[in-house]
Short mmCIF file of C-alpha atoms and ligand atoms in Angstrom, two decimals:
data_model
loop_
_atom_site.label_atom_id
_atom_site.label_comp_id
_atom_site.label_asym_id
_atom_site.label_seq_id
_atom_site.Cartn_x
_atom_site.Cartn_y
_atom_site.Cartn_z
CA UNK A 1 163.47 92.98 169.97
CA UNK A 2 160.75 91.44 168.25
CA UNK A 3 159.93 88.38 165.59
CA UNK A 4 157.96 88.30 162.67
CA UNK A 5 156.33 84.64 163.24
CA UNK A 6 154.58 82.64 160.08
CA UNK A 7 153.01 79.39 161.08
CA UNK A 8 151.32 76.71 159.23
CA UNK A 9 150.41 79.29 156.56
CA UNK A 10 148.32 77.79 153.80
CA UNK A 11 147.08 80.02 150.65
CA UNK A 12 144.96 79.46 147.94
CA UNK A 13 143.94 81.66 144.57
CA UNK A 14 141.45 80.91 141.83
CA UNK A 15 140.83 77.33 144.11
CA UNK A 16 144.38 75.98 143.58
CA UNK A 17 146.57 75.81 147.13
CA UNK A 18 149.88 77.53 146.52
CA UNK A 19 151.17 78.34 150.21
CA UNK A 20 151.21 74.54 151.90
CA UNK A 21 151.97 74.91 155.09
CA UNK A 22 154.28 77.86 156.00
CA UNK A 23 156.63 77.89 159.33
CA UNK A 24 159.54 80.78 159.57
CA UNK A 25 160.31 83.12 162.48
CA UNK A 26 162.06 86.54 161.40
CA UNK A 27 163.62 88.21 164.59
CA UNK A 28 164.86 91.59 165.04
CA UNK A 29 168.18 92.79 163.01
CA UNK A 30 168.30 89.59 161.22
CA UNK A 31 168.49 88.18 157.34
CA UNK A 32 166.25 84.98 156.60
CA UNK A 33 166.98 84.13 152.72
CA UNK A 34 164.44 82.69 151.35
CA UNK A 35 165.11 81.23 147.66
CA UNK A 36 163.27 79.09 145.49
CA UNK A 37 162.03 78.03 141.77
CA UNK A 38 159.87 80.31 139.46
CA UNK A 39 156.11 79.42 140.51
CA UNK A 40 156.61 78.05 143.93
CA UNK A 41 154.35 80.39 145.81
CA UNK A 42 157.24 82.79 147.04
CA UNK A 43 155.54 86.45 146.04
CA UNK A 44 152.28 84.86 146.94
CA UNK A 45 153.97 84.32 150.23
CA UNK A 46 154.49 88.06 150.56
CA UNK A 47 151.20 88.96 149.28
CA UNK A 48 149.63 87.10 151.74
CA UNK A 49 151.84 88.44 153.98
CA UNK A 50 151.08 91.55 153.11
CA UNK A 51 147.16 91.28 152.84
CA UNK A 52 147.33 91.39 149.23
CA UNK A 53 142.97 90.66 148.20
CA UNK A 54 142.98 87.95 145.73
CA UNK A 55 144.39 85.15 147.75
CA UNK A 56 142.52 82.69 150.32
CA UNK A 57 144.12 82.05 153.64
CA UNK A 58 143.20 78.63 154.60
CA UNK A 59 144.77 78.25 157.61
CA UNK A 60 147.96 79.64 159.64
CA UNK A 61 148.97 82.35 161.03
CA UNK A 62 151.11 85.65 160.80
CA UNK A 63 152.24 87.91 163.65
CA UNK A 64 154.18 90.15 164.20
CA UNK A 65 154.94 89.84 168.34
CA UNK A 66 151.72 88.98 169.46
CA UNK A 67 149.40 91.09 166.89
CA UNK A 68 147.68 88.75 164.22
CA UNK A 69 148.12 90.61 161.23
CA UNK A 70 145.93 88.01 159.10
CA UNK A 71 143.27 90.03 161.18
CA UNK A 72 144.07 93.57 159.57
CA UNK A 73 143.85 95.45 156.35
CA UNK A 74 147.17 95.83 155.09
CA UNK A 75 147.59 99.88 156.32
CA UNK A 76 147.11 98.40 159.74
CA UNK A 77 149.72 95.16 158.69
CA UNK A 78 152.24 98.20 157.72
CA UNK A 79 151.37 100.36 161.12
CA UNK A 80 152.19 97.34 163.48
CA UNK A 81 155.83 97.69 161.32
CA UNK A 82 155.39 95.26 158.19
CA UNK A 83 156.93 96.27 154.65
CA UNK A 84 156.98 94.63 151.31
CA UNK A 85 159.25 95.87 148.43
CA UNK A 86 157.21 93.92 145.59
CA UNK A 87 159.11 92.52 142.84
CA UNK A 88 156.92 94.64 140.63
CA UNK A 89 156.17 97.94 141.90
CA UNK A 90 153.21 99.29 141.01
CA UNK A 91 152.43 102.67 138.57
CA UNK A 92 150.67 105.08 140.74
CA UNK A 93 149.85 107.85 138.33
CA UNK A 94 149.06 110.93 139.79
CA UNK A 95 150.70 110.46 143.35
CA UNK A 96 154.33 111.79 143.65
CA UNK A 97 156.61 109.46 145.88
CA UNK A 98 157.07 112.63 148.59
CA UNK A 99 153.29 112.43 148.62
CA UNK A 100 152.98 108.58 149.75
CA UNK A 101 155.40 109.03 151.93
CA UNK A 102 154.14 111.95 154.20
CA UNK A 103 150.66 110.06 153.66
CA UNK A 104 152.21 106.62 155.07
CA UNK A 105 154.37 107.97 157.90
CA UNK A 106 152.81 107.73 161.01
CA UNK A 107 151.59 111.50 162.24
CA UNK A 108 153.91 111.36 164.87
CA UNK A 109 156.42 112.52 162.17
CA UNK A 110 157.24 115.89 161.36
CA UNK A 111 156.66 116.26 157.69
CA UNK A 112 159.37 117.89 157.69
CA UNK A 113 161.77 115.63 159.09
CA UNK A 114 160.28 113.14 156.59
CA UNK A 115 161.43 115.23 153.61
CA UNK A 116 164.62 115.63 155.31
CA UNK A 117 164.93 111.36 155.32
CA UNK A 118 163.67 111.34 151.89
CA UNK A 119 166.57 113.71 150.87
CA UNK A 120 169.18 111.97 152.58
CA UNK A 121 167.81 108.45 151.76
CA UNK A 122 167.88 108.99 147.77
CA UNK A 123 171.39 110.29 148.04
CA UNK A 124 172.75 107.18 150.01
CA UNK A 125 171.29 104.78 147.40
CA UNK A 126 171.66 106.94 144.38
CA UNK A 127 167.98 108.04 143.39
CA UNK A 128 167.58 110.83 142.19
CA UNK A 129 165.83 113.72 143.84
CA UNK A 130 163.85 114.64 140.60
CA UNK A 131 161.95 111.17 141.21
CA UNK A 132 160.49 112.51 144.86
CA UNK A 133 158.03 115.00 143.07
CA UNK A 134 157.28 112.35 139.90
CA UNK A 135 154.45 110.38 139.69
CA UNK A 136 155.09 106.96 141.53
CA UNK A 137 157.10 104.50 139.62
CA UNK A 138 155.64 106.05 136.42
CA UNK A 139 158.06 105.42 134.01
CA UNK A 140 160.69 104.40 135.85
CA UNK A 141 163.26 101.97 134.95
CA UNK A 142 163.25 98.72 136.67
CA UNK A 143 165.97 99.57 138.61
CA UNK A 144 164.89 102.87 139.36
CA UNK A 145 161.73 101.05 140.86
CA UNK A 146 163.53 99.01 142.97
CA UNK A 147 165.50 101.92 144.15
CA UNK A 148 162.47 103.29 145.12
CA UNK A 149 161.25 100.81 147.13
CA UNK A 150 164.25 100.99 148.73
CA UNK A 151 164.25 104.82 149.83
CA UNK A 152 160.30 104.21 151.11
CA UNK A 153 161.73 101.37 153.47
CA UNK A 154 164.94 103.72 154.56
CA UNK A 155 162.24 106.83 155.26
CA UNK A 156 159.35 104.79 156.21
CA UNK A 157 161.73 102.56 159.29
CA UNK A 158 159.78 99.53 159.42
CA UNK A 159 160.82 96.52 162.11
CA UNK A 160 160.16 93.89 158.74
CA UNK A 161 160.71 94.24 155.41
CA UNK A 162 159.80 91.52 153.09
CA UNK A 163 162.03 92.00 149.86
CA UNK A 164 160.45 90.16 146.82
CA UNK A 165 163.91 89.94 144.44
CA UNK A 166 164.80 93.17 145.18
CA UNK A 167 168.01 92.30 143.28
CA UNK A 168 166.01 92.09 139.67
CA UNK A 169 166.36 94.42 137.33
CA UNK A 170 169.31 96.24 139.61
CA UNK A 171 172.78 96.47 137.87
CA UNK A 172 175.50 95.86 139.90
CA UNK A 173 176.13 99.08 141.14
CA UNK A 174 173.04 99.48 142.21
CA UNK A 175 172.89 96.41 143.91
CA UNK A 176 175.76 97.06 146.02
CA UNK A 177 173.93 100.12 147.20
CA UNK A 178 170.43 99.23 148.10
CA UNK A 179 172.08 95.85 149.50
CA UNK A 180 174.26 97.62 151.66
CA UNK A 181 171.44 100.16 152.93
CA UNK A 182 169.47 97.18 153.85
CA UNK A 183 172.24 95.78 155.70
CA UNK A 184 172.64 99.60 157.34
CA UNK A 185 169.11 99.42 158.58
CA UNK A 186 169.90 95.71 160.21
CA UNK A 187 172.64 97.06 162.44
CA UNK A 188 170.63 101.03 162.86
CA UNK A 189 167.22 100.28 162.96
CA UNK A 190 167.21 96.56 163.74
CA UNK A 191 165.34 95.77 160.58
CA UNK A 192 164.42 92.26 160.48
CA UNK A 193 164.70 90.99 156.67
CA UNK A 194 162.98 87.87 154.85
CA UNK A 195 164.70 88.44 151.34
CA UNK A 196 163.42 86.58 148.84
CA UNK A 197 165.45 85.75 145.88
CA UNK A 198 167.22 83.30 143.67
CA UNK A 199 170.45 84.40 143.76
CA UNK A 200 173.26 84.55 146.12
CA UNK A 201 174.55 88.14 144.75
CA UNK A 202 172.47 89.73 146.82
CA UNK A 203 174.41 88.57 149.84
CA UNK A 204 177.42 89.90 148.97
CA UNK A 205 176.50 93.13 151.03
CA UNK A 206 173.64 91.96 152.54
CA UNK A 207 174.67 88.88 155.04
CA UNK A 208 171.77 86.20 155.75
CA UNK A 209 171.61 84.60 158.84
CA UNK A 210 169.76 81.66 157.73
CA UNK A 211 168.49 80.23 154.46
CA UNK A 212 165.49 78.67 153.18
CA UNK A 213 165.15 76.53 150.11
CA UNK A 214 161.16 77.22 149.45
CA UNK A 215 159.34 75.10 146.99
CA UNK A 216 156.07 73.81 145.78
CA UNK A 217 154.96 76.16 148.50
CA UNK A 218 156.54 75.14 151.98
CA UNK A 219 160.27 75.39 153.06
CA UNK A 220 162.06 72.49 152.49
CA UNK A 221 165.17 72.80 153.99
CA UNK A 222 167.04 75.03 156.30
CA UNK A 223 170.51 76.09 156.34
CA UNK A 224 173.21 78.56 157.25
CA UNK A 225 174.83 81.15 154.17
CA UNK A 226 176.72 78.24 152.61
CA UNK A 227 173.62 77.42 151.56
CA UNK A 228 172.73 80.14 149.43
CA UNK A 229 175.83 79.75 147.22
CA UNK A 230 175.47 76.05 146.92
CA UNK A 231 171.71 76.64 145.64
CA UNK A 232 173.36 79.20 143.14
CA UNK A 233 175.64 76.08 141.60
CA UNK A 234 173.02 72.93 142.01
CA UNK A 235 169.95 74.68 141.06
CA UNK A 236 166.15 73.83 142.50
CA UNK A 237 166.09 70.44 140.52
CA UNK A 238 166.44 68.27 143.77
CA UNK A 239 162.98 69.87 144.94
CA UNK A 240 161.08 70.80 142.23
CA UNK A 241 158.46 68.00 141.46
CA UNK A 242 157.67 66.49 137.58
CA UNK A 243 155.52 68.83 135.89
CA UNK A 244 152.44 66.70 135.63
CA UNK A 245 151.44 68.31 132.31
CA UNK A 246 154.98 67.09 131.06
CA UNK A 247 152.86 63.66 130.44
CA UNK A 248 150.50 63.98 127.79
CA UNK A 249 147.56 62.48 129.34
CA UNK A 250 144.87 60.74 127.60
CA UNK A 251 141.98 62.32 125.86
CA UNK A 252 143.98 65.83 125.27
CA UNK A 253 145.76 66.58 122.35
CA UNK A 254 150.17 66.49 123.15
CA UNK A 255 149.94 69.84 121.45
CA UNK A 256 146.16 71.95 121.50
CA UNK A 257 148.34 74.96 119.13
CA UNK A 258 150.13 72.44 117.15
CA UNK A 259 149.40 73.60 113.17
CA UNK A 260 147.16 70.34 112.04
CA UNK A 261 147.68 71.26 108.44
CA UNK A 262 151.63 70.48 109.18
P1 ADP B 301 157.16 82.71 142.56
O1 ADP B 301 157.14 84.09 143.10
O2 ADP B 301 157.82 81.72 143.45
O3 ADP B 301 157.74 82.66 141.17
P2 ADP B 301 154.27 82.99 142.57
O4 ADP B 301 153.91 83.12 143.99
O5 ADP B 301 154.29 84.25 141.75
O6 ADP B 301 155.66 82.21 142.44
O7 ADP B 301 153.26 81.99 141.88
C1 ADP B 301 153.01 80.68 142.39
C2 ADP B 301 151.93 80.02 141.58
O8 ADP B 301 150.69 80.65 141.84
C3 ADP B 301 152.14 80.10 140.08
O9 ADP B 301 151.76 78.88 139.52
C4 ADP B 301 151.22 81.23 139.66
O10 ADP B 301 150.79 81.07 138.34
C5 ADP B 301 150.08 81.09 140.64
N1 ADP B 301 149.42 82.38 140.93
C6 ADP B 301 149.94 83.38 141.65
N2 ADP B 301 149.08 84.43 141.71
C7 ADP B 301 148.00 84.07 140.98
C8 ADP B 301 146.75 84.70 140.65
N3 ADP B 301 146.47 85.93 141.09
N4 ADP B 301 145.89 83.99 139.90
C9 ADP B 301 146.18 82.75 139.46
N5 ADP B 301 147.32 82.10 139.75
C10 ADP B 301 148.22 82.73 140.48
MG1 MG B 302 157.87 85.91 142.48
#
């Protein structure tokens, strides 16, 4: 049994704070939902997180147990048992899936018994096996990218994953299927989930414990699964703050682009 424990995280990029003040425990085998408005900070959260380079961590902290992963380079974030799918997987050209994946286990597995898990994995969500020897996410379709983060998560067993809207880009079919794998490796492997989305359909086979309403970059407000599917009717607008630049403020121009011949 273990937790995944953020505390007071704060973030910056480019000078400008987006993570405010971050508290959420993941434990063991459970969901946390957390769902929020475009631009609130939520795949900065996971980049951070993750040890993504580009973002300042101002203050906080992230552990998994008692290991400080703000400490370590991401490959050491993922060895202590930390995964992210990212809501845009990245083009690897040159480096076949089957290749990251022996590369990324840890050497205490047989390659062998990887390819096996690979196998078996892509059949239980669908993938097909002529994507293992392709190029990494070259190509694919959006869906087919998120089904591929899902396989590297089933093969790679890691006690967190951190799912950046897994759900976009998935048809519904597919969604049932990666959903319901993730939910598998809850009740197998004891996978401890923060799932990041906007929308409750990703619950349907996947069942949160508790959910977060995240916005302007700190949760606001914690709740059971009701919660999820009363965010899916009312909408963010409750915490989403006035955009400033809604206000034409003096000196600028209401509209820089604005034709002036018109
Ligand atoms: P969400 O995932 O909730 O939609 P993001 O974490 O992607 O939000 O973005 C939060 C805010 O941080 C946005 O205003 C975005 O423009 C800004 N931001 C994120 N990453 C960068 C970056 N690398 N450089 C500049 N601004 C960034
Ligand atoms: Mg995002």
């Amino acid at each position: 049994m273990s937790e995944l424990i953020i505390e007071g995280l704060r973030a910056s990029v480019e000078g400008q704070e987006i993570l405010k003040g971050v508290d959420l425990v993941v434990k063991s085998g459970e969901v946390a939902a957390v769902m929020g408005p475009n631009g609130s900070g939520k795949s900065t959260l996971s980049h951070v997180i993750a040890g993504r380079p580009g973002y300042e961590v101002t203050g906080g902290s992230v552990r998994i147990d008692d290991v400080e992963l703000l400490a370590l380079p991401t490959w050491q974030r993922a060895q202590a048992g930390l995964f992210l799918a990212m809501q845009y997987p990245t083009e690897v050209p040159g480096v076949a899936l089957r290749d990251l994946l022996q590369a990324s286990a840890s050497t205490s597995d047989d390659p062998d018994e990887i390819d096996a898990r690979m196998r078996e994995e892509a059949e239980r969500i669908g993938f097909g096996a002529q994507f293992l020897e392709r190029p990494l996410n070259v190509d694919l379709s959006g869906g087919e990218k998120k089904r591929n983060e899902t396989l590297q998560l089933g093969v790679l067993r890691p006690k967190f994953a951190i799912l950046d809207e897994l759900d976009s880009g998935l048809d519904v079919d597919a969604l049932r299927m990666v959903s319901a794998r993730i939910e598998q490796a809850t009740e197998e492997d004891s996978l401890g989930v923060l799932a990041i989305t906007h929308y409750s359909r990703l619950f349907e086979e996947l069942s949160p414990d508790t959910v977060h309403v995240f916005a302007d970059g700190r949760i606001q407000e914690t709740g059971g699964p009701k919660l999820a599917t009363e965010l899916e009717e009312t909408g963010y607008e409750r915490w989403v703050q006035p955009v400033a630049a809604a206000q034409p403020s003096a000196g600028l121009p209401d509209d820089p682009f604005a034709d002036p011949f018109a």
